[in-house]
Tab-separated table of C-alpha atoms and ligand atoms in Angstrom:
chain	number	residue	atom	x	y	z
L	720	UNK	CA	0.690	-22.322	1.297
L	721	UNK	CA	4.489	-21.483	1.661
L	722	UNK	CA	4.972	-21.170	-1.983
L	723	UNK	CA	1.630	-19.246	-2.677
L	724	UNK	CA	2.887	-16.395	-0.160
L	725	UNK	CA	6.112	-16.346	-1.548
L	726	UNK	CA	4.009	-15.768	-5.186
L	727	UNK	CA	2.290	-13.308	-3.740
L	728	UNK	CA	4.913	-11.337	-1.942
L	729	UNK	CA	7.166	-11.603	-5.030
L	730	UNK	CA	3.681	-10.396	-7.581
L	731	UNK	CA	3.230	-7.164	-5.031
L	732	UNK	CA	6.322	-6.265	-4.350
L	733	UNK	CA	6.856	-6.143	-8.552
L	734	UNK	CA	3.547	-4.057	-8.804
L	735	UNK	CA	5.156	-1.755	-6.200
L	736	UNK	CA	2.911	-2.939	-2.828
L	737	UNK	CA	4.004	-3.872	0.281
L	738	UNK	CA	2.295	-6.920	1.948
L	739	UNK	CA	1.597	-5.064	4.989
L	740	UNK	CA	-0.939	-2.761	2.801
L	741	UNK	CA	-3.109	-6.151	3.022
L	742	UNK	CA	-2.479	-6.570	6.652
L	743	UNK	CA	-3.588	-3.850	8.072
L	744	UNK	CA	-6.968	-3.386	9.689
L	745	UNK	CA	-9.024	-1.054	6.834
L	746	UNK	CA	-11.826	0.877	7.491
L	747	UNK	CA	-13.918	2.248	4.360
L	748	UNK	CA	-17.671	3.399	3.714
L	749	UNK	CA	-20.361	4.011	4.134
L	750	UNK	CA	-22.032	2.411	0.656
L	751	UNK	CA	-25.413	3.165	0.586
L	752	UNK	CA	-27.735	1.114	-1.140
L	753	UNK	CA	-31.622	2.160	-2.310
L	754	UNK	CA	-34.550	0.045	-2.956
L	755	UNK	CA	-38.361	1.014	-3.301
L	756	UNK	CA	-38.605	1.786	0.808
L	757	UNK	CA	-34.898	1.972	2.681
L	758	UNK	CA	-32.040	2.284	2.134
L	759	UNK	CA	-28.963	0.150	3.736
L	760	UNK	CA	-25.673	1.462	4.825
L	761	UNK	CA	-22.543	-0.422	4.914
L	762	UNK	CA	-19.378	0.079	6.195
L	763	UNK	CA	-16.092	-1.986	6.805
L	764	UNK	CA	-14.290	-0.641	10.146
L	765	UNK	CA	-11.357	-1.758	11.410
L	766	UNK	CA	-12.209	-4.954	9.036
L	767	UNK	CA	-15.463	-5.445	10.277
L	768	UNK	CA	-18.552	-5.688	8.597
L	769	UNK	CA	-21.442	-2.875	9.739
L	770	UNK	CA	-24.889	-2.517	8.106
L	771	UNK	CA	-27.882	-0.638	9.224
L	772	UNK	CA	-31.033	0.030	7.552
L	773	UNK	CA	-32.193	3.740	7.314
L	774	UNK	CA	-35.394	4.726	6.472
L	775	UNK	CA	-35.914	6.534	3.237
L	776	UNK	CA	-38.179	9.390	3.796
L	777	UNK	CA	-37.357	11.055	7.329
L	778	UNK	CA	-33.285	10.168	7.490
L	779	UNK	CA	-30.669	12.353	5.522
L	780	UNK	CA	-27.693	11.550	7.614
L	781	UNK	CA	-26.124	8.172	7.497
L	782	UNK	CA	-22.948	8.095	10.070
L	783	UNK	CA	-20.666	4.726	10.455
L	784	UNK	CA	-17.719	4.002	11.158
L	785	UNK	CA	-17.058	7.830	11.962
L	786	UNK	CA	-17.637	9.003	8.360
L	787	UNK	CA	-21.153	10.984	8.334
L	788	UNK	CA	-22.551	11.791	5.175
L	789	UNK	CA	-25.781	14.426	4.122
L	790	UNK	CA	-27.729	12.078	1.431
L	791	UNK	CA	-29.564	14.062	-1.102
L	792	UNK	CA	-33.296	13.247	-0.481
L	793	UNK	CA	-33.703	12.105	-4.173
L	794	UNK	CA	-31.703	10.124	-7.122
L	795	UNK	CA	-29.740	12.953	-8.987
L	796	UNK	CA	-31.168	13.109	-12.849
L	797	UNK	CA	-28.529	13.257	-15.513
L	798	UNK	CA	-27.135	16.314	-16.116
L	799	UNK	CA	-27.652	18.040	-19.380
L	800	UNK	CA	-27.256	21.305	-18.703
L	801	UNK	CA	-23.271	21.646	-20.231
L	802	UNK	CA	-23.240	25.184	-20.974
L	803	UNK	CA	-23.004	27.867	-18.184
L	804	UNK	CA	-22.248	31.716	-18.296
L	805	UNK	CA	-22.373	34.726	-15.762
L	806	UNK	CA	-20.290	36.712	-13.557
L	807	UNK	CA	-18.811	34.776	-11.078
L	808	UNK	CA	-15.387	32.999	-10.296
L	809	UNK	CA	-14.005	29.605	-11.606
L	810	UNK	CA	-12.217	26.828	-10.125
L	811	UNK	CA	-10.593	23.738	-11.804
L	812	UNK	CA	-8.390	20.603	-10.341
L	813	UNK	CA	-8.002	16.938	-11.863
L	814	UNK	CA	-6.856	13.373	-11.279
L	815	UNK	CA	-6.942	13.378	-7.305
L	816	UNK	CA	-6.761	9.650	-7.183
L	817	UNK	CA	-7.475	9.113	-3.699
L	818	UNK	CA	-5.357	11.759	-2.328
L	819	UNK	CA	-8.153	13.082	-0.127
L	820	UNK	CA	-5.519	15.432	2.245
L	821	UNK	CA	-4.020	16.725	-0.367
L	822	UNK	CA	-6.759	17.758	-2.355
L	823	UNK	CA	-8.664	19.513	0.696
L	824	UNK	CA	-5.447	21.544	1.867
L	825	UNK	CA	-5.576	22.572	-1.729
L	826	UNK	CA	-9.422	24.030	-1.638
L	827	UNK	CA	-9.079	25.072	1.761
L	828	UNK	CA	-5.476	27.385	0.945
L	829	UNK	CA	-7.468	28.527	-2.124
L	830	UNK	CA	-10.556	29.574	-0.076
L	831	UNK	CA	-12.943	26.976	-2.296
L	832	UNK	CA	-13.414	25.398	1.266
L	833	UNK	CA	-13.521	26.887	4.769
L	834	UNK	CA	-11.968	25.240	7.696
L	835	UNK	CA	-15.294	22.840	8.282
L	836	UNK	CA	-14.405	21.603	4.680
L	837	UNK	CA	-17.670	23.430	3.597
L	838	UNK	CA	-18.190	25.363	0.514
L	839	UNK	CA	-16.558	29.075	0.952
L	840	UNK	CA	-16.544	30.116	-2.927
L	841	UNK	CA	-19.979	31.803	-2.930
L	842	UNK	CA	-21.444	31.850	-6.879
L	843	UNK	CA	-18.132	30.517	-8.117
L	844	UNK	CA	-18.079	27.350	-10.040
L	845	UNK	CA	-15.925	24.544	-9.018
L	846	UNK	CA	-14.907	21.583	-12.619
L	847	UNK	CA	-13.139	18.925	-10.986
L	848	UNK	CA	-12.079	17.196	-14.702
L	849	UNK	CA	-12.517	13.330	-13.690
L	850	UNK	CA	-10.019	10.892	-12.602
L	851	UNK	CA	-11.298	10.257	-8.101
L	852	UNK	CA	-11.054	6.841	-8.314
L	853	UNK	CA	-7.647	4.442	-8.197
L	854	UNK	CA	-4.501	4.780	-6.554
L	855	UNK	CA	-4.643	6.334	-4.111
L	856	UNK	CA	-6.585	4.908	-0.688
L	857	UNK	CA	-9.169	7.409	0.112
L	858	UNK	CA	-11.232	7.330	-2.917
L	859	UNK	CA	-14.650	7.096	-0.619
L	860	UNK	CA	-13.893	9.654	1.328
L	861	UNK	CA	-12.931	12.323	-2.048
L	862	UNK	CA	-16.999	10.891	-3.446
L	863	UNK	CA	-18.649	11.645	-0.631
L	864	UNK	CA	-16.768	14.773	-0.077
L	865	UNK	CA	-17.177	16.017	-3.535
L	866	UNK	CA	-21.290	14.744	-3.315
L	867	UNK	CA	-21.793	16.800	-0.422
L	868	UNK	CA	-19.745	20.246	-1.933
L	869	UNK	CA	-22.521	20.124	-4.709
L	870	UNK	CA	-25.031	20.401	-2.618
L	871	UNK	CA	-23.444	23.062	-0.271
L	872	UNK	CA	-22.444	25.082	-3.674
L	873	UNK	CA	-25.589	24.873	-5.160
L	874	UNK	CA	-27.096	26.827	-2.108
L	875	UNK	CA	-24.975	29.190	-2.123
L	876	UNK	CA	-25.725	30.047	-5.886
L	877	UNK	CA	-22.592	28.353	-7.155
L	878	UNK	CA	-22.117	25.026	-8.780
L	879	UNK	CA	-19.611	22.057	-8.386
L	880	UNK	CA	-18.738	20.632	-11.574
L	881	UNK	CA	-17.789	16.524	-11.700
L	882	UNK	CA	-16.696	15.198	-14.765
L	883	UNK	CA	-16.011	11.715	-15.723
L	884	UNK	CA	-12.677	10.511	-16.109
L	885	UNK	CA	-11.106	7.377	-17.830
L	886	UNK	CA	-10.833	5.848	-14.068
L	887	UNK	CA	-14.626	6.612	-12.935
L	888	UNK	CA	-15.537	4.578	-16.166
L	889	UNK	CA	-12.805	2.096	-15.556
L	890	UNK	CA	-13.774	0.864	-11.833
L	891	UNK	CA	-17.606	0.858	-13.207
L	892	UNK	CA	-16.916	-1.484	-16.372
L	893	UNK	CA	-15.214	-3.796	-13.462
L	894	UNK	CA	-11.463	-2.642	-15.069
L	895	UNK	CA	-9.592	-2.728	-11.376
L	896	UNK	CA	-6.269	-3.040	-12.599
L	897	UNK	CA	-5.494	0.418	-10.549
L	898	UNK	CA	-7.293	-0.270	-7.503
L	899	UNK	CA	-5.713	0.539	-4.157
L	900	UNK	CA	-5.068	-2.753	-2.305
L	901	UNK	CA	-7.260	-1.299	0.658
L	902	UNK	CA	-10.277	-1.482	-2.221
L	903	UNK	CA	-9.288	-5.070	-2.990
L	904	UNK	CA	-9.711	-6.024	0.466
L	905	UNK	CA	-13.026	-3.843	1.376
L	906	UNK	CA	-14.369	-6.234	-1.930
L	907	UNK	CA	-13.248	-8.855	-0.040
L	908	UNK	CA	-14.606	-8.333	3.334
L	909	UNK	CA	-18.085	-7.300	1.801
L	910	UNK	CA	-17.688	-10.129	-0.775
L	911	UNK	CA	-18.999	-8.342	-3.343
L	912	UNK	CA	-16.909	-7.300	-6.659
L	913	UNK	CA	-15.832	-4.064	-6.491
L	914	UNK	CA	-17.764	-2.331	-9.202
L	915	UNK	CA	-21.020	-3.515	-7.662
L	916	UNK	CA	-20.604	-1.187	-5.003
L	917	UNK	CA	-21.138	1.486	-7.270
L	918	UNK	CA	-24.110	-0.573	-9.023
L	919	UNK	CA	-26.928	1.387	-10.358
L	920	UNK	CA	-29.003	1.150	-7.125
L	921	UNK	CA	-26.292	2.343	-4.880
L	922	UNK	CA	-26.073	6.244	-3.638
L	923	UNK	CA	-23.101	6.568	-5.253
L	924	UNK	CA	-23.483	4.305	-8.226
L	925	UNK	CA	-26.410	6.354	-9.084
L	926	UNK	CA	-25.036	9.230	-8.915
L	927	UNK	CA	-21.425	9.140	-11.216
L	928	UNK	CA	-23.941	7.610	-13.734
L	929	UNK	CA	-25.604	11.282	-13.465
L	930	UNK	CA	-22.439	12.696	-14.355
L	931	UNK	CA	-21.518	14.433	-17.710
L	932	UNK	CA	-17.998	14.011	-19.576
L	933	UNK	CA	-17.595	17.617	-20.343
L	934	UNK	CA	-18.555	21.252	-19.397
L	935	UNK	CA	-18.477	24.418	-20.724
L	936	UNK	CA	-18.484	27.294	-18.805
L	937	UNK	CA	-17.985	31.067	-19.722
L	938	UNK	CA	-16.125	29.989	-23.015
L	939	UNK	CA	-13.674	27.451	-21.309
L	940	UNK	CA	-14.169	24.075	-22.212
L	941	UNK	CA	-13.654	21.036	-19.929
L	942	UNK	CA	-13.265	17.551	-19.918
L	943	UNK	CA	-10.851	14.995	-18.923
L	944	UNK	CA	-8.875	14.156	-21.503
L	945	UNK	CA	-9.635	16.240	-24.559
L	946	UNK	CA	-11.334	16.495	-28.214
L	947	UNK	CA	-9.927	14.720	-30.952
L	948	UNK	CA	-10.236	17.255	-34.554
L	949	UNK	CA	-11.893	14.556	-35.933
L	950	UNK	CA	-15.334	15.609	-33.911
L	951	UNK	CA	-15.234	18.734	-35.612
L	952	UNK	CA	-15.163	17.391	-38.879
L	953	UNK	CA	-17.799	15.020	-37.888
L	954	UNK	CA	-19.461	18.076	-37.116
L	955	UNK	CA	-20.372	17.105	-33.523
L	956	UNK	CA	-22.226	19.117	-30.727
L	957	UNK	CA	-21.222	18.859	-27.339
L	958	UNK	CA	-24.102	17.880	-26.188
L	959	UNK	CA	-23.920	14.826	-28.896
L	960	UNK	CA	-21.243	13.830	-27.540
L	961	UNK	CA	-22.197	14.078	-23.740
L	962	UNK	CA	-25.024	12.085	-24.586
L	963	UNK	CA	-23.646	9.264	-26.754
L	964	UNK	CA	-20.713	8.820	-24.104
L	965	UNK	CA	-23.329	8.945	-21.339
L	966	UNK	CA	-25.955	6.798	-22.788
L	967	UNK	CA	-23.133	3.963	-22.895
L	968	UNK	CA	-20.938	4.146	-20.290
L	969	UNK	CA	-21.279	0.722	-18.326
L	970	UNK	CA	-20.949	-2.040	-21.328
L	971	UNK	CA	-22.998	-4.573	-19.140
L	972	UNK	CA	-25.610	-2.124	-18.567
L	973	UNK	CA	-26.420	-1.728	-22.309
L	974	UNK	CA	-29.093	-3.293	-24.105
L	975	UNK	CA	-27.218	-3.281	-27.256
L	976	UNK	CA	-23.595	-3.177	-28.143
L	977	UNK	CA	-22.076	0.219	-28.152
L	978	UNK	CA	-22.344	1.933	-31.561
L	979	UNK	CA	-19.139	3.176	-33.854
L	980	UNK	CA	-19.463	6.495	-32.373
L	981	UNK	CA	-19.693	5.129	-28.752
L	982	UNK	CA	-16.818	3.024	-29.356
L	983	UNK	CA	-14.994	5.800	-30.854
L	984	UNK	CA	-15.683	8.506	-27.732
L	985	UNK	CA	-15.083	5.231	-25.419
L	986	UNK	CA	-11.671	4.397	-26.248
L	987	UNK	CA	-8.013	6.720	-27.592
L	988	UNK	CA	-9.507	9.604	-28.873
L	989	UNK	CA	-12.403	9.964	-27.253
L	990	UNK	CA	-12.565	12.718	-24.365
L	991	UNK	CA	-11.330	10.787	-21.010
L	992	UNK	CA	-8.237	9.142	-23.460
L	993	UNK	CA	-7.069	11.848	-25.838
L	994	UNK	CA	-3.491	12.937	-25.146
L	995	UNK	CA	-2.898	14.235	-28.506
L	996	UNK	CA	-2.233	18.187	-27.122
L	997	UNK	CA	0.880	16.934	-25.389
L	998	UNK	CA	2.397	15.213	-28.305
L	999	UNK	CA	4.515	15.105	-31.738
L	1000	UNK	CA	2.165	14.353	-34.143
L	1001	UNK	CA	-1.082	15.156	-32.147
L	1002	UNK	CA	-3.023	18.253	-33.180
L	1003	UNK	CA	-1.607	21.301	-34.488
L	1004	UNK	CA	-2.438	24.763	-34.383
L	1005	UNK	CA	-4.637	25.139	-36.684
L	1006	UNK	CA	-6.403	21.462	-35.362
L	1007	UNK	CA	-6.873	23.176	-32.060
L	1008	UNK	CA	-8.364	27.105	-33.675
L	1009	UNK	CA	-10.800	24.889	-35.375
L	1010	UNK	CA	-11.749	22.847	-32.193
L	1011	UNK	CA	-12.484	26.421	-30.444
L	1012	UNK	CA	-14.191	27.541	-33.087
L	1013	UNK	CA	-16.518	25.075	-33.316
L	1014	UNK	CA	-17.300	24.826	-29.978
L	1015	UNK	CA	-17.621	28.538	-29.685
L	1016	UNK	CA	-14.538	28.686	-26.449
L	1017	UNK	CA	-11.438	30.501	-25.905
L	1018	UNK	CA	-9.853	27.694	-24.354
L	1019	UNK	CA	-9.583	24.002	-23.764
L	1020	UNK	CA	-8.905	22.582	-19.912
L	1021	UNK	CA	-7.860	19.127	-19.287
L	1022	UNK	CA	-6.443	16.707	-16.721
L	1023	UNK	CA	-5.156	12.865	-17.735
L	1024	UNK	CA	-1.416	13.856	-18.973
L	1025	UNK	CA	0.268	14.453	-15.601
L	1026	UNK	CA	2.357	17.809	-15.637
L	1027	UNK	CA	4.381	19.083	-12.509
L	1028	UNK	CA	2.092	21.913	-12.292
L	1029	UNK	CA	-0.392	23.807	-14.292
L	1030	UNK	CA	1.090	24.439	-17.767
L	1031	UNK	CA	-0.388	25.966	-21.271
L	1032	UNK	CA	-0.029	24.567	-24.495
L	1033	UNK	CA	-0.619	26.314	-27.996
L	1034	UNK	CA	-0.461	30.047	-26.823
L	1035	UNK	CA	-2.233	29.231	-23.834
L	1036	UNK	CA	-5.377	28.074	-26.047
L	1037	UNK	CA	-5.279	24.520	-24.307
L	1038	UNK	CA	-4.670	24.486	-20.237
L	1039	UNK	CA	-3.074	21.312	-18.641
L	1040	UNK	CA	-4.597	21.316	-15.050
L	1041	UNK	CA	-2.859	17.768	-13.379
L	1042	UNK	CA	-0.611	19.412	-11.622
L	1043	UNK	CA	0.169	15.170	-10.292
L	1044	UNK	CA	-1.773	15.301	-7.655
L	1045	UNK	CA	-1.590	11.407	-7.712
L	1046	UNK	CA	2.120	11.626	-6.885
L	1047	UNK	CA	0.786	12.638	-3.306
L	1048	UNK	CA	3.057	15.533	-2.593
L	1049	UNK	CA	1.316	18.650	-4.342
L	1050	UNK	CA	-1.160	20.061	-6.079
L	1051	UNK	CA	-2.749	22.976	-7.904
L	1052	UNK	CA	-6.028	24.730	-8.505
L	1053	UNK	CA	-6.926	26.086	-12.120
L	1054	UNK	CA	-8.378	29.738	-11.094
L	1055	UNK	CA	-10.492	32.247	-13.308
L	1056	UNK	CA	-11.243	35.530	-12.178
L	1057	UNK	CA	-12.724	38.116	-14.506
L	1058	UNK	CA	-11.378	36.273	-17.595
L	1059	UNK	CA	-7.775	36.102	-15.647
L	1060	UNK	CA	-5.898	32.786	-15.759
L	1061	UNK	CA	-3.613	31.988	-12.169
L	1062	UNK	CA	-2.402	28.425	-10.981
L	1063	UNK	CA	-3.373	28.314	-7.138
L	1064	UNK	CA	-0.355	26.918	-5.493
L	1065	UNK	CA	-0.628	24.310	-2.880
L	1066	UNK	CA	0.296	26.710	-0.845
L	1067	UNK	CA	-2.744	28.875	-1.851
L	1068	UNK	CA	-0.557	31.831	-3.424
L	1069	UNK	CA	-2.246	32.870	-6.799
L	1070	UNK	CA	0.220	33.254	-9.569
L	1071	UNK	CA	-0.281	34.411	-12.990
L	1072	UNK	CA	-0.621	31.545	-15.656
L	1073	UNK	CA	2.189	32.987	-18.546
L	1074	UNK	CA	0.952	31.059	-21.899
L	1075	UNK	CA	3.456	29.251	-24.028
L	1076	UNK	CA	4.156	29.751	-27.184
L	1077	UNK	CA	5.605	26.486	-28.639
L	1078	UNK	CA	3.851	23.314	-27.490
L	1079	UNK	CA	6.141	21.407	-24.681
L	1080	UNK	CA	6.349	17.943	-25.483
L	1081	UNK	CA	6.250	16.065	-22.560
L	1082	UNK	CA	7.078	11.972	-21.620
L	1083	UNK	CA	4.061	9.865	-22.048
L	1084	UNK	CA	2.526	8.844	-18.336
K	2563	ZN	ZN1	-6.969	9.883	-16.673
């Protein structure tokens, strides 16, 4: 027993954790689950196990453990609506991994949120490019957050954008490599992998599988990690590609293997993996004119490759918007206001985004 500590200890303290992280009492929730006439709510608080049954039609508001959360009364559809255009203001962050505070001081300096954490950016539309999941050790609370925003926006006329990211699809293929040790005990303590929290028939579950990869919105083009040139000569649509990454995200959900082009937009180059703006050898200039051209944008937007704020690349044609949130120390918002670029500081003071001329080649994260 000794020895199998001392293995332990020696295994977390290599992948950088401390053994209290395990000791401490976690609290983490609510997961709702659906079937044909209830739905069940469970929680972990203070290590406990809670579960209550809610009943489908007349409750909207599931609170436990302190966390209270507005349900939408039905199972989102999938979204294919990619393109949007009109006169109103846009917002972009990525790769939050967990780092709930963070993130809402960011919104809330920006005025995306009010002090209630409510929606404050009237018709504006709000791309959050992927990546809510891992590291970090409120993951649950950034889901329900952001579920609850896109309802609020879409009230108010605007729209909250969520886009896949290489982590969303990680955690629900069962890849937990990343996970927070808090999530490895809350699997524990519910005895239940991981992943199947986010099954199919779960609030949540149901709801990231909703989700598109990409967006497009008044000629800006976003997705997690990028387009590969290779889709233009393939001559592919967005909304091709949305749908063939869509239709096969969860491997074990599939009735048949996942075709070439689903491996293809599944793994490197596809658009939660690409990395190739930020690197010798990636695409060039005249790669990234045809990409815009064929998608009919001005620019690209992207998270994945971790800068230390909001940066351009190729004359300011591609945007890099993690600003390292992960990193748990600061942030940055992505804003666009009458066709005007700014990086919204932490801080919430709105400074001009200058684009580069030469591409920056930065370390590989
Ligand atoms: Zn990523």
């Amino acid at each position: 027993m000794l020895r199998k500590r001392y293995f332990l200890f020696i295994f977390l303290l290599l992948s950088g954790t401390a053994l209290s992280d395990l000791d401490k009492p976690v609290s983490d929730g609510p997961y709702v689950f659906e079937s044909e006439n209830q739905r069940e709510a469970i929680s972990i608080c203070s290590d406990k196990k809670l579960s209550k049954v809610i009943d489908y039609h007349t409750a909207q508001q599931v609170e436990q453990c302190k966390q209270s959360v507005v349900l939408q009364s039905k199972t989102p559809s999938k979204k294919n609506l990619l393109n949007y255009q009109g006169n109103f203001q846009v917002a972009a962050v990525s790769d939050i991994h967990g780092q709930f505070d963070l993130f809402i001081e960011l919104l809330r300096n920006n005025k995306i949120i009010d002090e209630n954490n409510e929606w404050s950016f009237a018709n504006g539309h709000f791309v959050i490019t992927g990546d809510i999941f891992d590291r970090g050790e409120k993951v649950t609370e950034t889901l329900w957050f952001i579920y609850q925003l896109e309802q609020q926006a879409r009230k108010a006329g605007g729209q909250v954008h969520l886009l896949l990211g290489n982590h969303e699809v990680m955690v629900l293929n069962g890849d937990l490599r990343y996970l927070n040790p808090k999530y490895v005990k809350v699997g524990k303590l519910l005895d239940k992998p991981f992943e199947t929290l986010f099954s199919p028939n779960s609030v949540l579950g149901a709801w990231l599988r909703s989700l598109p990869v990409l967006v497009k919105v008044n000629h800006v083009l976003f997705a997690h990690g990028g387009f590969h040139p290779d889709l233009v000569e393939q001559k592919l649509s967005l909304s091709r590609i949305n749908q063939v990454f869509t239709e096969n995200l969860v491997k074990t959900e599939l009735e048949k293997p996942r075709s070439e082009l689903a491996n293809y937009l599944h793994t490197t180059n596809g658009p939660i993996w690409y990395r190739g703006y930020f690197y010798k050898n990636g695409a060039n200039e005249a790669d990234i004119d045809s990409l815009l051209q064929h998608f009919g944008v001005q620019h690209i937007v992207v998270g994945h490759t971790s800068q230390k704020r909001i940066e351009t690349r190729y004359d300011g044609k591609v945007i890099a918007i993690d600003a390292s949130m992960k990193l748990g120390q600061y942030g940055e918002v992505l804003l666009i206001q009458k066709g005007q670029l700014f990086r919204g500081t932490l801080q919430g003071v709105k400074v001009p985004l200058i684009p580069t001329k030469t591409p920056i080649i930065s370390p590989r994260k």
